[in-house]
mmCIF file of C-alpha atoms and ligand atoms in Angstrom:
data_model
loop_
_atom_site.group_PDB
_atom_site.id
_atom_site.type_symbol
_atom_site.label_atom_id
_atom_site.label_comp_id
_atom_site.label_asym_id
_atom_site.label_seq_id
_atom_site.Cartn_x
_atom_site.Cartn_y
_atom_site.Cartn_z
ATOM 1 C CA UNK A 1 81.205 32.861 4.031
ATOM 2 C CA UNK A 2 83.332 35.166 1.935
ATOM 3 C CA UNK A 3 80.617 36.614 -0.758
ATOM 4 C CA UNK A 4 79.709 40.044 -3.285
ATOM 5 C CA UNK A 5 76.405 41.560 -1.993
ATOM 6 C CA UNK A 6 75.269 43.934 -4.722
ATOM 7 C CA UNK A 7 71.985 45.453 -2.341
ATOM 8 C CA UNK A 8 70.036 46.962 -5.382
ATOM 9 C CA UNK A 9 66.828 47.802 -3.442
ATOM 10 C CA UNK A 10 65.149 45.005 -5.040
ATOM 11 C CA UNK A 11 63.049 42.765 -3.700
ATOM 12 C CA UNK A 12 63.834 40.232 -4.918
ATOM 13 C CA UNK A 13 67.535 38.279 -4.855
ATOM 14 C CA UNK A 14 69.650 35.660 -6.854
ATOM 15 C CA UNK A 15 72.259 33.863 -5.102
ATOM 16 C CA UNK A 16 75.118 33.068 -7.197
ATOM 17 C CA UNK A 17 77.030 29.753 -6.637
ATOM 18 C CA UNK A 18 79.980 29.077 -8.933
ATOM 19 C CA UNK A 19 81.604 25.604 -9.799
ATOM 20 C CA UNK A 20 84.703 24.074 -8.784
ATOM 21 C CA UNK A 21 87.748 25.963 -9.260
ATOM 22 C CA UNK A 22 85.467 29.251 -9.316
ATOM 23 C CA UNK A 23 85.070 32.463 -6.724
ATOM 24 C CA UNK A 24 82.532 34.829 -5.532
ATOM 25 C CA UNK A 25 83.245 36.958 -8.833
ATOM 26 C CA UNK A 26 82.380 34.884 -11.833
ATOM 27 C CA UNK A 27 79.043 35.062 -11.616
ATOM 28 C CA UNK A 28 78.337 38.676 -11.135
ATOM 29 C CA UNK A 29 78.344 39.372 -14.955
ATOM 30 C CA UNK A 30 76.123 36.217 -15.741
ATOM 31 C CA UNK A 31 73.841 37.272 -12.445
ATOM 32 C CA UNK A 32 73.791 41.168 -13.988
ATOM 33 C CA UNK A 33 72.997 40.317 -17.270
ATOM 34 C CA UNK A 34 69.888 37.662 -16.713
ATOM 35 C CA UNK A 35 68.319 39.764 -13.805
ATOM 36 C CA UNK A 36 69.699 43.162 -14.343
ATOM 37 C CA UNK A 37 67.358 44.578 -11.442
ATOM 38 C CA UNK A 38 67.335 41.586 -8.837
ATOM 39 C CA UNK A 39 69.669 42.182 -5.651
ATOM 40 C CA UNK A 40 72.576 39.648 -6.460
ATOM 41 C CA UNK A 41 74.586 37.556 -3.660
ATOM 42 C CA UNK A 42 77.671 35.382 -5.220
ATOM 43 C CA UNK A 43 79.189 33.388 -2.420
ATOM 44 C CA UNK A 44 82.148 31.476 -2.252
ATOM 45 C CA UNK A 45 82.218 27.585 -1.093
ATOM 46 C CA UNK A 46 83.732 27.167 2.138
ATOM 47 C CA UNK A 47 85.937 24.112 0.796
ATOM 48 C CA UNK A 48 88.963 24.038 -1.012
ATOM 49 C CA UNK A 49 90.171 21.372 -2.597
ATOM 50 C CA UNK A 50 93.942 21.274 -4.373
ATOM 51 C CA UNK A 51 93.796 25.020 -4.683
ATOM 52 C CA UNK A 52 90.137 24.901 -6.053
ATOM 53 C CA UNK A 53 87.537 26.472 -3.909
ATOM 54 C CA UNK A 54 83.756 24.140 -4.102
ATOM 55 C CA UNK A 55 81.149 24.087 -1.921
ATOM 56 C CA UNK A 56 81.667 20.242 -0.016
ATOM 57 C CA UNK A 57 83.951 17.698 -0.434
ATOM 58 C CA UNK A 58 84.525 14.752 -2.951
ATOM 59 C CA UNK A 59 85.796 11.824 -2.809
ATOM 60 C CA UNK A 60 86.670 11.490 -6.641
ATOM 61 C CA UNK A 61 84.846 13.544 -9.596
ATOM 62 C CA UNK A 62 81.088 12.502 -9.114
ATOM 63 C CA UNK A 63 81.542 11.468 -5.770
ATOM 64 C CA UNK A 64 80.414 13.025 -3.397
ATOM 65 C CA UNK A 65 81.524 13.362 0.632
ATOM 66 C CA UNK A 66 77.936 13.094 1.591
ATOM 67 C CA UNK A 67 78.640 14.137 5.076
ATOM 68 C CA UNK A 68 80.548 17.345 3.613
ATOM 69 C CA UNK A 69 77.957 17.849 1.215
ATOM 70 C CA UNK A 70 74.992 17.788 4.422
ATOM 71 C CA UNK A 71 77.319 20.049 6.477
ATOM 72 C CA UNK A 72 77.678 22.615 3.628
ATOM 73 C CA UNK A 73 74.083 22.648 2.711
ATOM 74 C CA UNK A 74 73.175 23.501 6.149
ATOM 75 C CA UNK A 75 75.676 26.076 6.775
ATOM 76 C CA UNK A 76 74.524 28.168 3.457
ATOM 77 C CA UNK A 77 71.247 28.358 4.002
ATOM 78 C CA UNK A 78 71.385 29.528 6.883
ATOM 79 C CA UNK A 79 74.626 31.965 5.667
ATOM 80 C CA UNK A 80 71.709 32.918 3.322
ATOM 81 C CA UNK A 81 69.146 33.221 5.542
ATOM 82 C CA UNK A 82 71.563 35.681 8.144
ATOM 83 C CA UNK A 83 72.580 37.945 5.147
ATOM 84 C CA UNK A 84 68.768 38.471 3.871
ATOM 85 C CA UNK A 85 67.721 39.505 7.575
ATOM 86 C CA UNK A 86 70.927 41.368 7.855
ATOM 87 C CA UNK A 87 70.029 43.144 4.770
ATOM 88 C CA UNK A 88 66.392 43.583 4.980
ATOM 89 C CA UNK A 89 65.473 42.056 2.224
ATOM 90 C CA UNK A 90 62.333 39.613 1.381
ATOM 91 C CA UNK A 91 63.165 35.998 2.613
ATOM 92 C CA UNK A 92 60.067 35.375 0.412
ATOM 93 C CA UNK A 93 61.928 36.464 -3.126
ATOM 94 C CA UNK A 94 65.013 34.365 -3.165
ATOM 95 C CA UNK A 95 66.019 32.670 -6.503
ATOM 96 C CA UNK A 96 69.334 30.873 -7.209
ATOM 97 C CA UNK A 97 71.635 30.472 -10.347
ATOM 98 C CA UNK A 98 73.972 27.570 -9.648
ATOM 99 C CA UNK A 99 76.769 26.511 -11.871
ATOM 100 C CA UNK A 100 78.128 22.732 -11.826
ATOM 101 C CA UNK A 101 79.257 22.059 -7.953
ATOM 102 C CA UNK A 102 76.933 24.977 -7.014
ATOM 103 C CA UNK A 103 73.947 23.969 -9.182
ATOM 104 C CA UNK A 104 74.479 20.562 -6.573
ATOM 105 C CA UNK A 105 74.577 22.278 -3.827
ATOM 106 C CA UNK A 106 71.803 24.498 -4.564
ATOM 107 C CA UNK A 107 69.886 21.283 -5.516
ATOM 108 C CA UNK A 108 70.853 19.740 -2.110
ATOM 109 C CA UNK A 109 69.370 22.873 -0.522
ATOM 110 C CA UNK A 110 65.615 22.349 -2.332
ATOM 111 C CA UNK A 111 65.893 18.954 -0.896
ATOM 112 C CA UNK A 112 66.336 19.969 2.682
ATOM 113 C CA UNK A 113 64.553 23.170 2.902
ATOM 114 C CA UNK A 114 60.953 23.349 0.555
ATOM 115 C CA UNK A 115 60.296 26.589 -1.032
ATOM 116 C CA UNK A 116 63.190 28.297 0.059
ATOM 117 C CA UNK A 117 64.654 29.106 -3.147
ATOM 118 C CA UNK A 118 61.574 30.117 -5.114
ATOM 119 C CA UNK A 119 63.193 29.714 -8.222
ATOM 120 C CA UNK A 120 66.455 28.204 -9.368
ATOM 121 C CA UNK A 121 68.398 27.967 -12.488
ATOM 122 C CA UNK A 122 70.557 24.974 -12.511
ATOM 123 C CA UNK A 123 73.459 24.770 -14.903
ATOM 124 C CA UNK A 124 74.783 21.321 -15.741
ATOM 125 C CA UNK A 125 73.730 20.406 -12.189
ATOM 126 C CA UNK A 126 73.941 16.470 -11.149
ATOM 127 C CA UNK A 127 71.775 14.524 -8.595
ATOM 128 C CA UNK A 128 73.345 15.713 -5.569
ATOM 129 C CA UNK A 129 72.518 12.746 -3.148
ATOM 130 C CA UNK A 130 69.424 10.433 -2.502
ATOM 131 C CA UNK A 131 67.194 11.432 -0.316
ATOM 132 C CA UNK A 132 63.401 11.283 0.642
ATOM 133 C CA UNK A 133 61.375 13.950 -1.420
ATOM 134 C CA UNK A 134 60.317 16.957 0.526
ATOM 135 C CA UNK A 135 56.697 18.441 -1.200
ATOM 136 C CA UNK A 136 57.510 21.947 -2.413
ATOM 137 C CA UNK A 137 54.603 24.268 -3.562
ATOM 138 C CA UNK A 138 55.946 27.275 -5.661
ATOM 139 C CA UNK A 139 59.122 26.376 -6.444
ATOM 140 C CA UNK A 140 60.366 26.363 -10.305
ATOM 141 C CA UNK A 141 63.534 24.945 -11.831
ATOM 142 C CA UNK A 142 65.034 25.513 -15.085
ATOM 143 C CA UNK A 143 67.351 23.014 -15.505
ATOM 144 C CA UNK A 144 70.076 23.267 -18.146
ATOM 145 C CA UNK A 145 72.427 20.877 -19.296
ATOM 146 C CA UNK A 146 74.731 20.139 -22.512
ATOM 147 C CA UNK A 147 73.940 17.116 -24.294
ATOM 148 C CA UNK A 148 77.773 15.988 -25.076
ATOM 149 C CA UNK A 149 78.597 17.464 -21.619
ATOM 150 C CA UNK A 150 81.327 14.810 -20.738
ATOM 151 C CA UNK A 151 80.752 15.259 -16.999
ATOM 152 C CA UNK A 152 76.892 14.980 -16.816
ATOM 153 C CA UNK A 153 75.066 12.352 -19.207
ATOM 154 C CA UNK A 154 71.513 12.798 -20.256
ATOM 155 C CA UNK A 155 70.737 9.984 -17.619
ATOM 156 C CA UNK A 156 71.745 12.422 -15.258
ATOM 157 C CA UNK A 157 70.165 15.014 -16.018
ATOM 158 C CA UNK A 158 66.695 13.089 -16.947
ATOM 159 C CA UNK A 159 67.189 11.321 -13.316
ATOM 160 C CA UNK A 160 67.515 14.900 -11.638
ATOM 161 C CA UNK A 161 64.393 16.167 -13.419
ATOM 162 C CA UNK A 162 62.324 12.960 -12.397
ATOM 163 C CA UNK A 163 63.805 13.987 -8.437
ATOM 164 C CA UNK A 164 62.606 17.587 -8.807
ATOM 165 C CA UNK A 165 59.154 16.816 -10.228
ATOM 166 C CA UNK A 166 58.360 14.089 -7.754
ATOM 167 C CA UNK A 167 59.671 17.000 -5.078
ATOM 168 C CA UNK A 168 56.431 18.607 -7.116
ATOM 169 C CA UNK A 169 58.608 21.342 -8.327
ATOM 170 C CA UNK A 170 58.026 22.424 -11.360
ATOM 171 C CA UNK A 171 60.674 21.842 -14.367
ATOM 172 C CA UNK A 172 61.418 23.140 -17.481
ATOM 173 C CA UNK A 173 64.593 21.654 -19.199
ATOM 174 C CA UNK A 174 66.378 23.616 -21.296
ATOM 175 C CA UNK A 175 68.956 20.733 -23.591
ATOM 176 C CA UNK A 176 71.807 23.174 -25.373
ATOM 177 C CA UNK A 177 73.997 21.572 -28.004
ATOM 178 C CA UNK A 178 76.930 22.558 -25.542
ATOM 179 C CA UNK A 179 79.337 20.508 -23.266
ATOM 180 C CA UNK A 180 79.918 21.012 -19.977
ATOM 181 C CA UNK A 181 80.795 25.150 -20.435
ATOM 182 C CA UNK A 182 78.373 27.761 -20.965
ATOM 183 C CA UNK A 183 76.964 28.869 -23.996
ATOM 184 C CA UNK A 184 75.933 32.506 -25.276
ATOM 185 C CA UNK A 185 72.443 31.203 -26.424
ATOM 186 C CA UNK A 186 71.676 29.830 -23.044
ATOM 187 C CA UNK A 187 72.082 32.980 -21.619
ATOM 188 C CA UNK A 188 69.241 34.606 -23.567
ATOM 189 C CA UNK A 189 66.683 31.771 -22.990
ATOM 190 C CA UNK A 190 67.779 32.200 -19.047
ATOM 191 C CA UNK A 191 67.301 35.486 -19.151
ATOM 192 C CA UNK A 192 63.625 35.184 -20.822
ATOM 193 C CA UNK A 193 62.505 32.350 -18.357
ATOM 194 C CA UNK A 194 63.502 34.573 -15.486
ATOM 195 C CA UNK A 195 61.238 37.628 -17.030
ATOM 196 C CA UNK A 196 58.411 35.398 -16.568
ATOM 197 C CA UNK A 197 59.476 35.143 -12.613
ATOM 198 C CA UNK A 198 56.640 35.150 -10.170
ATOM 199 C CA UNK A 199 59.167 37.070 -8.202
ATOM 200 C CA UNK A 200 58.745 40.085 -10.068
ATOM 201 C CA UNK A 201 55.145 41.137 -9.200
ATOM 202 C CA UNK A 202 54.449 41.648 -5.911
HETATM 203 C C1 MLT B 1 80.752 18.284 -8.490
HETATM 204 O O1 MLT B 1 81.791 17.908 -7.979
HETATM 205 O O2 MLT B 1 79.914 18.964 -7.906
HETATM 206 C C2 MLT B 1 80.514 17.881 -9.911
HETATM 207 O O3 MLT B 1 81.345 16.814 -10.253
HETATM 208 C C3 MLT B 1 80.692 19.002 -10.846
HETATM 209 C C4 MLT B 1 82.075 19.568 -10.758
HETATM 210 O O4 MLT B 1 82.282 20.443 -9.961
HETATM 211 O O5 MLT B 1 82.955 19.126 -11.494
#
């Protein structure tokens, strides 16, 4: 997958997954600024849709190619997984900052694979598909959404967090007065809950 590796001799790394319409680029400065020391690896979705890169295919906004979406899931993790060995670095210290379509497909990740991503900060993510829990047992999730986001309603997002805690992951829920874009404040409370990342001590 086309991707920025930024190898800072951490041990620790955040994967960055953009949203639709995004690159391998436009989370760098986000990535840099919460976790200023972690190794950072953006990657690029493998499907492009009118022009738009994203990481599986939809049928419509909201829905979702489910067969795409399996396919996808697969094929980054174990992208992920090659590039960590590759690299050297600790398979045991990965942590994931998703935006929109990749906050879903990082979700749809946790649900296949338990405990891979450690910790993951999901912005304005979605329930990516239905699926039988799998038990995870150190994983925590920030979750943060807008509450007028027009594309994700607070059913949504209060539907994902019941999914992640019955995965027995733990969430905290972070509810910006924002929409569906970004806001500065969010940024510092990010930053904060990742300083308090088991990821950090050894
Ligand atoms: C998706 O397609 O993953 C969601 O609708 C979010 C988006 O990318 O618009």
């Amino acid at each position: 997958m086309i991707h920025i590796l930024r190898n800072n001799n951490a041990r620790r790394t955040l994967v960055l997954l953009h949203g639709t319409g995004g690159d391998e680029h436009d989370l760098v400065p986000i990535g840099s600024m919460v976790d200023p020391e972690a190794n950072l690896l953006s990657v690029r979705g493998n499907i492009i849709e009118n022009g738009m890169n994203r990481f599986f295919k939809r049928t419509a906004p909201g829905v979702f190619d489910l067969d795409s979406l399996v396919e996808e899931t697969h094929t980054l993790h174990d992208f992920i997984v090659d590039v960590i060995s590759r690299e050297g670095l600790d398979h045991d210290k990965i942590a994931v900052l998703g935006y929109s379509n990749g906050a879903n497909i990082a979700t749809s990740v946790m649900m296949f694979y338990p405990d891979f991503f450690k910790e993951a900060v999901l912005l304005r993510p979605m329930v990516p598909l239905d699926r039988d829990p799998v038990r995870h047992e150190e994983t925590r999730v920030l979750v943060s959404s807008g509450n007028h986001d027009p594309i994700v309603s607070r059913e949504e997002t209060s539907a994902l967090i019941r999914k992640l805690e019955t995965m027995n992951i733990q969430v905290t829920h972070l509810d910006n007065d924002a929409g569906h874009q970004l806001v500065k404040r969010e940024l510092d409370d990010i930053r904060n809950w990742l300083r308090e990342s088991r990821l950090r001590s050894n």
